Structures are given as C-alpha cells and as structure tokens.
PDB file of C-alpha atoms in Angstrom:
ATOM      1  CA  SER A   1     113.348 129.201 104.931  1.00  0.00           C
ATOM      2  CA  ILE A   2     115.410 126.513 106.581  1.00  0.00           C
ATOM      3  CA  ASN A   3     113.468 123.299 107.004  1.00  0.00           C
ATOM      4  CA  PRO A   4     115.885 120.764 108.481  1.00  0.00           C
ATOM      5  CA  ARG A   5     115.246 117.476 110.176  1.00  0.00           C
ATOM      6  CA  LEU A   6     117.074 117.241 113.489  1.00  0.00           C
ATOM      7  CA  SER A   7     118.476 114.050 114.940  1.00  0.00           C
ATOM      8  CA  ARG A   8     119.112 114.533 118.671  1.00  0.00           C
ATOM      9  CA  ASN A   9     121.304 111.915 120.279  1.00  0.00           C
ATOM     10  CA  HIS A  10     121.339 110.365 123.708  1.00  0.00           C
ATOM     11  CA  GLN A  11     124.687 109.166 124.933  1.00  0.00           C
ATOM     12  CA  LYS A  12     123.856 105.923 126.711  1.00  0.00           C
ATOM     13  CA  CYS A  13     123.060 102.629 125.016  1.00  0.00           C
ATOM     14  CA  PRO A  14     122.747  99.031 126.266  1.00  0.00           C
ATOM     15  CA  LEU A  15     123.596  97.589 122.834  1.00  0.00           C
ATOM     16  CA  LYS A  16     126.960  97.145 121.099  1.00  0.00           C
ATOM     17  CA  CYS A  17     125.882  97.303 117.463  1.00  0.00           C
ATOM     18  CA  GLU A  18     128.440  96.273 114.876  1.00  0.00           C
ATOM     19  CA  HIS A  19     127.934  99.354 112.693  1.00  0.00           C
ATOM     20  CA  CYS A  20     127.380 102.039 115.373  1.00  0.00           C
ATOM     21  CA  PHE A  21     128.540 105.453 114.120  1.00  0.00           C
ATOM     22  CA  GLU A  22     128.400 106.966 117.643  1.00  0.00           C
ATOM     23  CA  TRP A  23     130.601 104.234 119.101  1.00  0.00           C
ATOM     24  CA  ASP A  24     133.354 106.535 120.404  1.00  0.00           C
ATOM     25  CA  ASN A  25     130.853 108.691 122.279  1.00  0.00           C
ATOM     26  CA  LEU A  26     128.667 105.997 123.787  1.00  0.00           C
ATOM     27  CA  ASN A  27     128.292 105.370 127.500  1.00  0.00           C
ATOM     28  CA  GLN A  28     130.223 108.443 128.512  1.00  0.00           C
ATOM     29  CA  LYS A  29     128.818 110.896 131.033  1.00  0.00           C
ATOM     30  CA  GLU A  30     125.662 112.542 129.706  1.00  0.00           C
ATOM     31  CA  LYS A  31     126.333 116.147 128.744  1.00  0.00           C
ATOM     32  CA  ILE A  32     122.834 117.121 127.662  1.00  0.00           C
ATOM     33  CA  SER A  33     120.363 117.994 130.399  1.00  0.00           C
ATOM     34  CA  SER A  34     116.594 118.189 130.140  1.00  0.00           C
ATOM     35  CA  SER A  35     116.822 121.975 129.897  1.00  0.00           C
ATOM     36  CA  ASP A  36     119.398 121.579 127.118  1.00  0.00           C
ATOM     37  CA  ILE A  37     116.917 119.455 125.169  1.00  0.00           C
ATOM     38  CA  ASP A  38     114.373 122.261 125.491  1.00  0.00           C
ATOM     39  CA  THR A  39     116.926 124.836 124.338  1.00  0.00           C
ATOM     40  CA  MET A  40     117.935 122.761 121.319  1.00  0.00           C
ATOM     41  CA  ILE A  41     114.337 122.245 120.240  1.00  0.00           C
ATOM     42  CA  GLU A  42     113.518 125.921 120.724  1.00  0.00           C
ATOM     43  CA  ASN A  43     116.581 126.956 118.703  1.00  0.00           C
ATOM     44  CA  LEU A  44     115.647 124.703 115.814  1.00  0.00           C
ATOM     45  CA  GLN A  45     111.988 125.604 115.861  1.00  0.00           C
ATOM     46  CA  SER A  46     113.009 129.249 115.709  1.00  0.00           C
ATOM     47  CA  ILE A  47     114.387 128.620 112.198  1.00  0.00           C
ATOM     48  CA  GLY A  48     111.441 126.574 110.997  1.00  0.00           C
ATOM     49  CA  THR A  49     112.395 122.981 111.794  1.00  0.00           C
ATOM     50  CA  THR A  50     109.444 120.765 110.932  1.00  0.00           C
ATOM     51  CA  ASN A  51     110.700 117.279 111.926  1.00  0.00           C
ATOM     52  CA  ILE A  52     112.724 116.403 115.013  1.00  0.00           C
ATOM     53  CA  ALA A  53     114.008 112.854 115.475  1.00  0.00           C
ATOM     54  CA  PHE A  54     115.428 111.592 118.756  1.00  0.00           C
ATOM     55  CA  THR A  55     118.072 108.969 118.109  1.00  0.00           C
ATOM     56  CA  GLY A  56     120.919 107.223 119.888  1.00  0.00           C
ATOM     57  CA  GLY A  57     122.650 105.951 121.769  1.00  0.00           C
ATOM     58  CA  GLU A  58     119.253 104.687 122.827  1.00  0.00           C
ATOM     59  CA  PRO A  59     116.717 107.504 123.259  1.00  0.00           C
ATOM     60  CA  MET A  60     114.240 105.287 125.105  1.00  0.00           C
ATOM     61  CA  LEU A  61     116.569 105.359 128.110  1.00  0.00           C
ATOM     62  CA  ARG A  62     115.282 108.924 128.589  1.00  0.00           C
ATOM     63  CA  VAL A  63     111.705 108.286 127.593  1.00  0.00           C
ATOM     64  CA  GLN A  64     110.098 110.542 130.196  1.00  0.00           C
ATOM     65  CA  GLU A  65     112.161 113.487 128.990  1.00  0.00           C
ATOM     66  CA  LEU A  66     111.085 112.727 125.432  1.00  0.00           C
ATOM     67  CA  ILE A  67     107.428 112.583 126.471  1.00  0.00           C
ATOM     68  CA  ASN A  68     107.736 115.948 128.209  1.00  0.00           C
ATOM     69  CA  ALA A  69     109.523 117.571 125.272  1.00  0.00           C
ATOM     70  CA  ILE A  70     107.117 116.229 122.656  1.00  0.00           C
ATOM     71  CA  ARG A  71     104.102 117.341 124.643  1.00  0.00           C
ATOM     72  CA  LYS A  72     105.611 120.809 125.095  1.00  0.00           C
ATOM     73  CA  TYR A  73     106.760 121.455 121.509  1.00  0.00           C
ATOM     74  CA  LYS A  74     104.515 119.350 119.258  1.00  0.00           C
ATOM     75  CA  SER A  75     102.572 122.343 117.935  1.00  0.00           C
ATOM     76  CA  LYS A  76     105.523 123.494 115.803  1.00  0.00           C
ATOM     77  CA  SER A  77     107.254 120.246 114.813  1.00  0.00           C
ATOM     78  CA  ALA A  78     106.532 116.581 114.193  1.00  0.00           C
ATOM     79  CA  PHE A  79     108.531 114.296 116.480  1.00  0.00           C
ATOM     80  CA  TRP A  80     110.070 110.909 115.715  1.00  0.00           C
ATOM     81  CA  ILE A  81     111.985 108.320 117.718  1.00  0.00           C
ATOM     82  CA  LEU A  82     114.742 106.163 116.215  1.00  0.00           C
ATOM     83  CA  THR A  83     115.217 103.129 118.445  1.00  0.00           C
ATOM     84  CA  SER A  84     116.556  99.600 118.680  1.00  0.00           C
ATOM     85  CA  GLY A  85     113.271  98.705 120.358  1.00  0.00           C
ATOM     86  CA  PHE A  86     114.786  98.737 123.835  1.00  0.00           C
ATOM     87  CA  ASN A  87     112.260  99.889 126.459  1.00  0.00           C
ATOM     88  CA  PHE A  88     109.601 100.580 123.832  1.00  0.00           C
ATOM     89  CA  THR A  89     106.933  98.981 125.977  1.00  0.00           C
ATOM     90  CA  ALA A  90     103.179  99.099 125.464  1.00  0.00           C
ATOM     91  CA  GLN A  91     102.859 101.648 128.276  1.00  0.00           C
ATOM     92  CA  ASN A  92     105.649 103.858 126.934  1.00  0.00           C
ATOM     93  CA  ALA A  93     104.156 103.684 123.456  1.00  0.00           C
ATOM     94  CA  ALA A  94     100.756 104.778 124.778  1.00  0.00           C
ATOM     95  CA  GLU A  95     102.286 107.682 126.699  1.00  0.00           C
ATOM     96  CA  LEU A  96     104.262 108.781 123.643  1.00  0.00           C
ATOM     97  CA  LYS A  97     101.063 108.630 121.602  1.00  0.00           C
ATOM     98  CA  ALA A  98      99.264 110.800 124.136  1.00  0.00           C
ATOM     99  CA  ALA A  99     102.170 113.242 124.109  1.00  0.00           C
ATOM    100  CA  GLY A 100     101.985 113.600 120.320  1.00  0.00           C
ATOM    101  CA  LEU A 101     104.710 111.418 118.798  1.00  0.00           C
ATOM    102  CA  SER A 102     104.286 111.181 115.016  1.00  0.00           C
ATOM    103  CA  GLY A 103     106.602 108.398 113.895  1.00  0.00           C
ATOM    104  CA  LEU A 104     108.795 105.517 114.925  1.00  0.00           C
ATOM    105  CA  VAL A 105     111.886 104.135 113.180  1.00  0.00           C
ATOM    106  CA  VAL A 106     112.989 100.735 114.484  1.00  0.00           C
ATOM    107  CA  SER A 107     116.383  99.235 113.653  1.00  0.00           C
ATOM    108  CA  LEU A 108     116.022  95.691 112.338  1.00  0.00           C
ATOM    109  CA  ASP A 109     118.885  94.122 110.417  1.00  0.00           C
ATOM    110  CA  HIS A 110     117.880  90.546 109.723  1.00  0.00           C
ATOM    111  CA  CYS A 111     114.821  88.304 109.521  1.00  0.00           C
ATOM    112  CA  ASP A 112     116.581  85.709 111.618  1.00  0.00           C
ATOM    113  CA  PRO A 113     116.586  86.460 115.376  1.00  0.00           C
ATOM    114  CA  TYR A 114     120.041  84.983 115.921  1.00  0.00           C
ATOM    115  CA  GLN A 115     121.621  86.961 113.077  1.00  0.00           C
ATOM    116  CA  HIS A 116     120.016  90.208 114.199  1.00  0.00           C
ATOM    117  CA  ASP A 117     121.093  89.721 117.822  1.00  0.00           C
ATOM    118  CA  LEU A 118     124.593  88.844 116.621  1.00  0.00           C
ATOM    119  CA  PHE A 119     124.810  92.054 114.571  1.00  0.00           C
ATOM    120  CA  ARG A 120     123.503  94.079 117.509  1.00  0.00           C
ATOM    121  CA  ARG A 121     125.664  92.048 119.913  1.00  0.00           C
ATOM    122  CA  THR A 122     122.763  91.954 122.347  1.00  0.00           C
ATOM    123  CA  GLU A 123     120.596  88.948 123.110  1.00  0.00           C
ATOM    124  CA  GLY A 124     116.906  89.765 122.896  1.00  0.00           C
ATOM    125  CA  SER A 125     117.314  92.795 120.634  1.00  0.00           C
ATOM    126  CA  PHE A 126     115.322  91.092 117.839  1.00  0.00           C
ATOM    127  CA  ARG A 127     112.443  90.460 120.238  1.00  0.00           C
ATOM    128  CA  ASP A 128     112.536  94.078 121.430  1.00  0.00           C
ATOM    129  CA  ALA A 129     112.516  95.376 117.857  1.00  0.00           C
ATOM    130  CA  LEU A 130     109.449  93.313 116.960  1.00  0.00           C
ATOM    131  CA  TYR A 131     107.573  94.494 120.037  1.00  0.00           C
ATOM    132  CA  ALA A 132     108.425  98.111 119.217  1.00  0.00           C
ATOM    133  CA  ILE A 133     107.094  97.657 115.681  1.00  0.00           C
ATOM    134  CA  LYS A 134     103.923  96.043 117.043  1.00  0.00           C
ATOM    135  CA  TYR A 135     103.299  98.862 119.515  1.00  0.00           C
ATOM    136  CA  GLY A 136     104.129 101.467 116.895  1.00  0.00           C
ATOM    137  CA  ILE A 137     101.514 100.115 114.507  1.00  0.00           C
ATOM    138  CA  GLU A 138      98.941  99.675 117.270  1.00  0.00           C
ATOM    139  CA  ASN A 139      99.339 103.341 118.218  1.00  0.00           C
ATOM    140  CA  ASP A 140      99.068 104.525 114.607  1.00  0.00           C
ATOM    141  CA  PHE A 141     102.606 105.886 114.438  1.00  0.00           C
ATOM    142  CA  VAL A 142     104.194 106.104 111.023  1.00  0.00           C
ATOM    143  CA  THR A 143     106.235 102.948 111.598  1.00  0.00           C
ATOM    144  CA  VAL A 144     109.475 102.398 109.695  1.00  0.00           C
ATOM    145  CA  ILE A 145     112.092  99.653 109.691  1.00  0.00           C
ATOM    146  CA  SER A 146     115.677 100.860 109.235  1.00  0.00           C
ATOM    147  CA  THR A 147     118.110  98.176 108.117  1.00  0.00           C
ATOM    148  CA  CYS A 148     121.859  98.277 107.482  1.00  0.00           C
ATOM    149  CA  ILE A 149     122.745  96.252 104.394  1.00  0.00           C
ATOM    150  CA  THR A 150     126.202  94.723 104.762  1.00  0.00           C
ATOM    151  CA  ARG A 151     128.254  92.743 102.272  1.00  0.00           C
ATOM    152  CA  SER A 152     126.867  89.522 103.685  1.00  0.00           C
ATOM    153  CA  THR A 153     123.230  90.602 103.336  1.00  0.00           C
ATOM    154  CA  ALA A 154     123.478  92.437 100.000  1.00  0.00           C
ATOM    155  CA  THR A 155     121.942  89.576  98.030  1.00  0.00           C
ATOM    156  CA  ARG A 156     118.664  89.447  96.136  1.00  0.00           C
ATOM    157  CA  GLU A 157     117.567  86.430  98.125  1.00  0.00           C
ATOM    158  CA  HIS A 158     118.055  88.177 101.449  1.00  0.00           C
ATOM    159  CA  LEU A 159     116.510  91.472 100.331  1.00  0.00           C
ATOM    160  CA  ASP A 160     113.412  89.765  98.929  1.00  0.00           C
ATOM    161  CA  GLN A 161     113.051  87.746 102.108  1.00  0.00           C
ATOM    162  CA  PHE A 162     113.504  90.852 104.240  1.00  0.00           C
ATOM    163  CA  MET A 163     110.913  92.849 102.298  1.00  0.00           C
ATOM    164  CA  SER A 164     108.401  89.998 102.630  1.00  0.00           C
ATOM    165  CA  PHE A 165     109.111  89.928 106.365  1.00  0.00           C
ATOM    166  CA  ALA A 166     108.573  93.709 106.601  1.00  0.00           C
ATOM    167  CA  LYS A 167     105.316  93.406 104.665  1.00  0.00           C
ATOM    168  CA  ASP A 168     104.053  90.734 107.049  1.00  0.00           C
ATOM    169  CA  LEU A 169     104.919  92.970 110.008  1.00  0.00           C
ATOM    170  CA  GLY A 170     102.742  95.707 108.518  1.00  0.00           C
ATOM    171  CA  VAL A 171     105.206  98.619 108.403  1.00  0.00           C
ATOM    172  CA  GLY A 172     104.752 101.408 105.881  1.00  0.00           C
ATOM    173  CA  PHE A 173     108.398 101.989 104.992  1.00  0.00           C
ATOM    174  CA  VAL A 174     111.769 100.228 104.972  1.00  0.00           C
ATOM    175  CA  GLN A 175     114.894 102.372 105.017  1.00  0.00           C
ATOM    176  CA  PHE A 176     118.084 100.980 103.445  1.00  0.00           C
ATOM    177  CA  LEU A 177     121.332 102.110 105.060  1.00  0.00           C
ATOM    178  CA  GLU A 178     124.838 101.436 103.794  1.00  0.00           C
ATOM    179  CA  PRO A 179     127.721 100.705 106.194  1.00  0.00           C
ATOM    180  CA  LYS A 180     130.225 103.553 106.550  1.00  0.00           C
ATOM    181  CA  PRO A 181     133.799 103.338 107.929  1.00  0.00           C
ATOM    182  CA  VAL A 182     133.127 105.505 110.996  1.00  0.00           C
ATOM    183  CA  GLY A 183     132.478 104.764 114.666  1.00  0.00           C
ATOM    184  CA  HIS A 184     132.611 101.026 115.334  1.00  0.00           C
ATOM    185  CA  TYR A 185     133.448 100.472 111.643  1.00  0.00           C
ATOM    186  CA  ALA A 186     136.293 103.017 111.623  1.00  0.00           C
ATOM    187  CA  ASN A 187     139.292 101.937 109.517  1.00  0.00           C
ATOM    188  CA  LYS A 188     137.456  98.803 108.387  1.00  0.00           C
ATOM    189  CA  ASP A 189     136.781  97.647 104.846  1.00  0.00           C
ATOM    190  CA  VAL A 190     132.984  97.726 105.009  1.00  0.00           C
ATOM    191  CA  LEU A 191     131.832  99.749 101.992  1.00  0.00           C
ATOM    192  CA  LEU A 192     129.587  97.835  99.643  1.00  0.00           C
ATOM    193  CA  LYS A 193     131.020  96.705  96.314  1.00  0.00           C
ATOM    194  CA  PRO A 194     129.782  98.417  93.102  1.00  0.00           C
ATOM    195  CA  GLU A 195     127.783  95.351  92.111  1.00  0.00           C
ATOM    196  CA  GLN A 196     126.122  95.295  95.535  1.00  0.00           C
ATOM    197  CA  LEU A 197     125.199  98.967  95.277  1.00  0.00           C
ATOM    198  CA  ALA A 198     123.748  98.251  91.851  1.00  0.00           C
ATOM    199  CA  LEU A 199     121.665  95.458  93.367  1.00  0.00           C
ATOM    200  CA  LEU A 200     120.335  97.719  96.119  1.00  0.00           C
ATOM    201  CA  GLU A 201     119.335 100.300  93.528  1.00  0.00           C
ATOM    202  CA  GLU A 202     117.641  97.608  91.449  1.00  0.00           C
ATOM    203  CA  VAL A 203     115.671  96.399  94.465  1.00  0.00           C
ATOM    204  CA  PHE A 204     114.822  99.981  95.462  1.00  0.00           C
ATOM    205  CA  LEU A 205     113.418 100.774  92.024  1.00  0.00           C
ATOM    206  CA  SER A 206     111.604  97.489  91.508  1.00  0.00           C
ATOM    207  CA  TYR A 207     109.782  97.486  94.834  1.00  0.00           C
ATOM    208  CA  ASN A 208     108.790 101.135  94.498  1.00  0.00           C
ATOM    209  CA  GLN A 209     107.758 101.037  90.828  1.00  0.00           C
ATOM    210  CA  ASP A 210     106.742  97.510  89.830  1.00  0.00           C
ATOM    211  CA  PRO A 211     102.985  96.877  90.277  1.00  0.00           C
ATOM    212  CA  ALA A 212     103.859  93.370  91.464  1.00  0.00           C
ATOM    213  CA  PHE A 213     105.157  94.927  94.705  1.00  0.00           C
ATOM    214  CA  LYS A 214     102.372  97.430  95.313  1.00  0.00           C
ATOM    215  CA  GLU A 215     101.359  95.701  98.559  1.00  0.00           C
ATOM    216  CA  PHE A 216     104.881  95.961  99.970  1.00  0.00           C
ATOM    217  CA  PRO A 217     106.359  98.762 102.106  1.00  0.00           C
ATOM    218  CA  ILE A 218     107.902 101.738 100.309  1.00  0.00           C
ATOM    219  CA  ILE A 219     111.700 101.644 100.337  1.00  0.00           C
ATOM    220  CA  VAL A 220     113.554 104.780 101.431  1.00  0.00           C
ATOM    221  CA  TYR A 221     117.132 104.740 100.160  1.00  0.00           C
ATOM    222  CA  HIS A 222     119.086 107.996 100.515  1.00  0.00           C
ATOM    223  CA  GLY A 223     122.207 106.487  98.970  1.00  0.00           C
ATOM    224  CA  TYR A 224     120.438 106.246  95.607  1.00  0.00           C
ATOM    225  CA  TYR A 225     119.896 110.002  95.445  1.00  0.00           C
ATOM    226  CA  GLN A 226     123.213 110.946  97.011  1.00  0.00           C
ATOM    227  CA  ARG A 227     125.081 109.264  94.174  1.00  0.00           C
ATOM    228  CA  ARG A 228     123.112 111.368  91.694  1.00  0.00           C
ATOM    229  CA  VAL A 229     122.631 114.794  93.274  1.00  0.00           C
ATOM    230  CA  GLY A 230     125.107 114.798  96.168  1.00  0.00           C
ATOM    231  CA  CYS A 231     124.602 114.594  99.908  1.00  0.00           C
ATOM    232  CA  LEU A 232     121.181 115.799 101.010  1.00  0.00           C
ATOM    233  CA  ALA A 233     122.562 116.898 104.392  1.00  0.00           C
ATOM    234  CA  SER A 234     123.640 120.290 103.096  1.00  0.00           C
ATOM    235  CA  GLY A 235     122.758 122.253 106.222  1.00  0.00           C
ATOM    236  CA  ASN A 236     119.424 123.581 104.970  1.00  0.00           C
ATOM    237  CA  ARG A 237     117.505 120.294 104.820  1.00  0.00           C
ATOM    238  CA  MET A 238     118.967 118.197 107.638  1.00  0.00           C
ATOM    239  CA  VAL A 239     120.978 118.779 110.797  1.00  0.00           C
ATOM    240  CA  TYR A 240     122.490 116.036 112.937  1.00  0.00           C
ATOM    241  CA  VAL A 241     123.233 116.773 116.585  1.00  0.00           C
ATOM    242  CA  ASP A 242     125.612 114.399 118.334  1.00  0.00           C
ATOM    243  CA  THR A 243     125.694 113.277 121.951  1.00  0.00           C
ATOM    244  CA  ASN A 244     127.700 116.352 122.968  1.00  0.00           C
ATOM    245  CA  GLY A 245     125.283 118.868 121.499  1.00  0.00           C
ATOM    246  CA  ASP A 246     127.526 119.614 118.510  1.00  0.00           C
ATOM    247  CA  PHE A 247     125.851 119.749 115.136  1.00  0.00           C
ATOM    248  CA  LEU A 248     127.059 118.170 111.940  1.00  0.00           C
ATOM    249  CA  SER A 249     125.715 117.925 108.424  1.00  0.00           C
ATOM    250  CA  CYS A 250     125.043 114.197 108.841  1.00  0.00           C
ATOM    251  CA  PRO A 251     125.809 111.287 111.201  1.00  0.00           C
ATOM    252  CA  PHE A 252     128.697 110.016 109.072  1.00  0.00           C
ATOM    253  CA  CYS A 253     130.868 113.007 108.163  1.00  0.00           C
ATOM    254  CA  HIS A 254     131.843 113.701 111.820  1.00  0.00           C
ATOM    255  CA  LYS A 255     132.811 117.272 110.915  1.00  0.00           C
ATOM    256  CA  LYS A 256     131.558 119.500 113.693  1.00  0.00           C
ATOM    257  CA  ASN A 257     130.109 122.915 112.863  1.00  0.00           C
ATOM    258  CA  GLY A 258     129.597 124.287 116.355  1.00  0.00           C
ATOM    259  CA  SER A 259     127.091 123.681 119.127  1.00  0.00           C
ATOM    260  CA  ILE A 260     123.334 123.756 118.758  1.00  0.00           C
ATOM    261  CA  LEU A 261     123.323 125.288 122.261  1.00  0.00           C
ATOM    262  CA  HIS A 262     125.400 128.263 121.108  1.00  0.00           C
ATOM    263  CA  GLU A 263     123.437 131.474 120.727  1.00  0.00           C
ATOM    264  CA  ASN A 264     124.906 132.079 117.248  1.00  0.00           C
ATOM    265  CA  PHE A 265     124.238 128.601 115.865  1.00  0.00           C
ATOM    266  CA  GLU A 266     122.061 129.953 113.046  1.00  0.00           C
ATOM    267  CA  ALA A 267     125.074 131.506 111.352  1.00  0.00           C
ATOM    268  CA  SER A 268     126.616 128.073 110.900  1.00  0.00           C
ATOM    269  CA  LEU A 269     123.425 126.641 109.428  1.00  0.00           C
ATOM    270  CA  ASP A 270     123.491 129.327 106.759  1.00  0.00           C
ATOM    271  CA  LYS A 271     126.911 128.339 105.423  1.00  0.00           C
ATOM    272  CA  PRO A 272     126.581 126.714 101.977  1.00  0.00           C
ATOM    273  CA  THR A 273     127.875 123.174 101.590  1.00  0.00           C
ATOM    274  CA  PRO A 274     129.179 122.098  98.159  1.00  0.00           C
ATOM    275  CA  ILE A 275     127.368 119.216  96.509  1.00  0.00           C
ATOM    276  CA  ALA A 276     129.571 116.136  96.504  1.00  0.00           C
ATOM    277  CA  SER A 277     130.777 114.920  93.136  1.00  0.00           C
TER     278      SER A 277
END
C-alpha cells in the first residue's frame, strides 16, 4: 500500500529566506481554500497516507484552518507543522495540541541570532524559532530542528556548536538539509563541495553512533541515504504538494505530476520513478 508523507504548502510568508525553494510562488494570491485542504487530506488518506506535514510559505498564517483540519482528520493520519516559528504562540501551540498535532519541525539555521536573522532576512526570526521550540517541547510534540547547512556553516566547529545548542534546547532530532539551486537559489553556485558533504556524513554518523554523543539529538540526514540508494521521494513514500495544489516527488525537483485535487490523482502516484544513479 502507498504510505507517503504529504507536505502541504501555504502560499504566504512574512520571511525572505535565502534558500527558499518556493520563492517564485510566495506571496501570490492563495489558490487553496479551506475546502481544498479537506479534499487534499481526504484524497491522501484514501490511499493510506500516515503522516501529513503542513509547510510553507508559512503555515502558521492559517493556523485556525490547520487546527480544524487536524481535529477533523487526526484519526487516520499523524499531523506535523513545519514552521519558521512565526505565530507559533503559546495559545496556538495549546490549541494545536488539543486538536491532535503530533510533531513540530522548526527551521533554525544558526546558533547566533544575528546570523540566523540574516539568513532568514527577517529581524526577530531567531527569537520566534526559539519560542516555537519551547512551546513545542512544553506541549509534548515531537520537536525537531531543521537546519540548512551552507558552505559557510559546513565546518566541524560550527556543526559541533550547533548540536550542543540543539541539545541544550531539548529537541529530539536535528535535520540536516543541503542547499539546492532552486527557488531563491536558482542559477546560483550553492551546492556543497565534496569535502563538505564528507564532513556532514562524518558528523551524521558520529553523533548517531558514538556513545560519546548519546545524550545529543538524533540527526536526520536524507542526503546521506540519497547518495547511496537514490531519492526517497519515489512517489510511494513521499508526496510534496506545492502552493498551487500540484504534487511533485519532492520540494526540489519542481517537476509537476498533476493536481492533488484532481479526481484521478492516484494514477499519477502509481507511476514508478527510477532510482537516481
């Protein structure tokens, strides 16, 4: 059976993040209504979707719609929110908890407030991220930090410092992302160098396997596995839905495979995708 994880985007966002892969679609007129959200969730649950993640733009701009959807559909899927921390207030966190939210992924790209705000191009975004993490932990969400490792931060010193920072915050997981030349990074030389990728893999393995790091968060690093077995977004494990309701294999390929609102969307999910070499 198909068991994908859905990322459902919202088109508005108050931030201007350096690496945003939805940059070209942001802050256009919203095309997805509340009823569309229901239809998308129902379509995916009909094929056995177990995890649904609301992402951005900034999903917390439509927090009441998320609360309603989670409350309505939580019996068949676990729900997650991927956020910059914007509008993730104590009250909103409590309401999301009551609705049935399972997990929270907060974008945090540097230990230093100035450097994080600079990367996100929004003053106060570091503060918002820390509050979101705090409220996530207080409400017993599975709380994850997602961080984009750029050429300037792909150093052992920075990664060790960042992992210590994440440990002190009390999160359970840290997700490593690599910059991709799409969206705001389109046509830019941003891919990590081979030696930097090797370093990330070394850090990933050491923190997850070395007993010296057993008190630290677990690192989630999809790039490690993708270089060995191919892209995991093959259409039967993960589906990414963009801000227009079109679904893609992942956020970075930008190859549309139809609309999740289309009545025959299941046929597209069944198409096999070759494993990348």
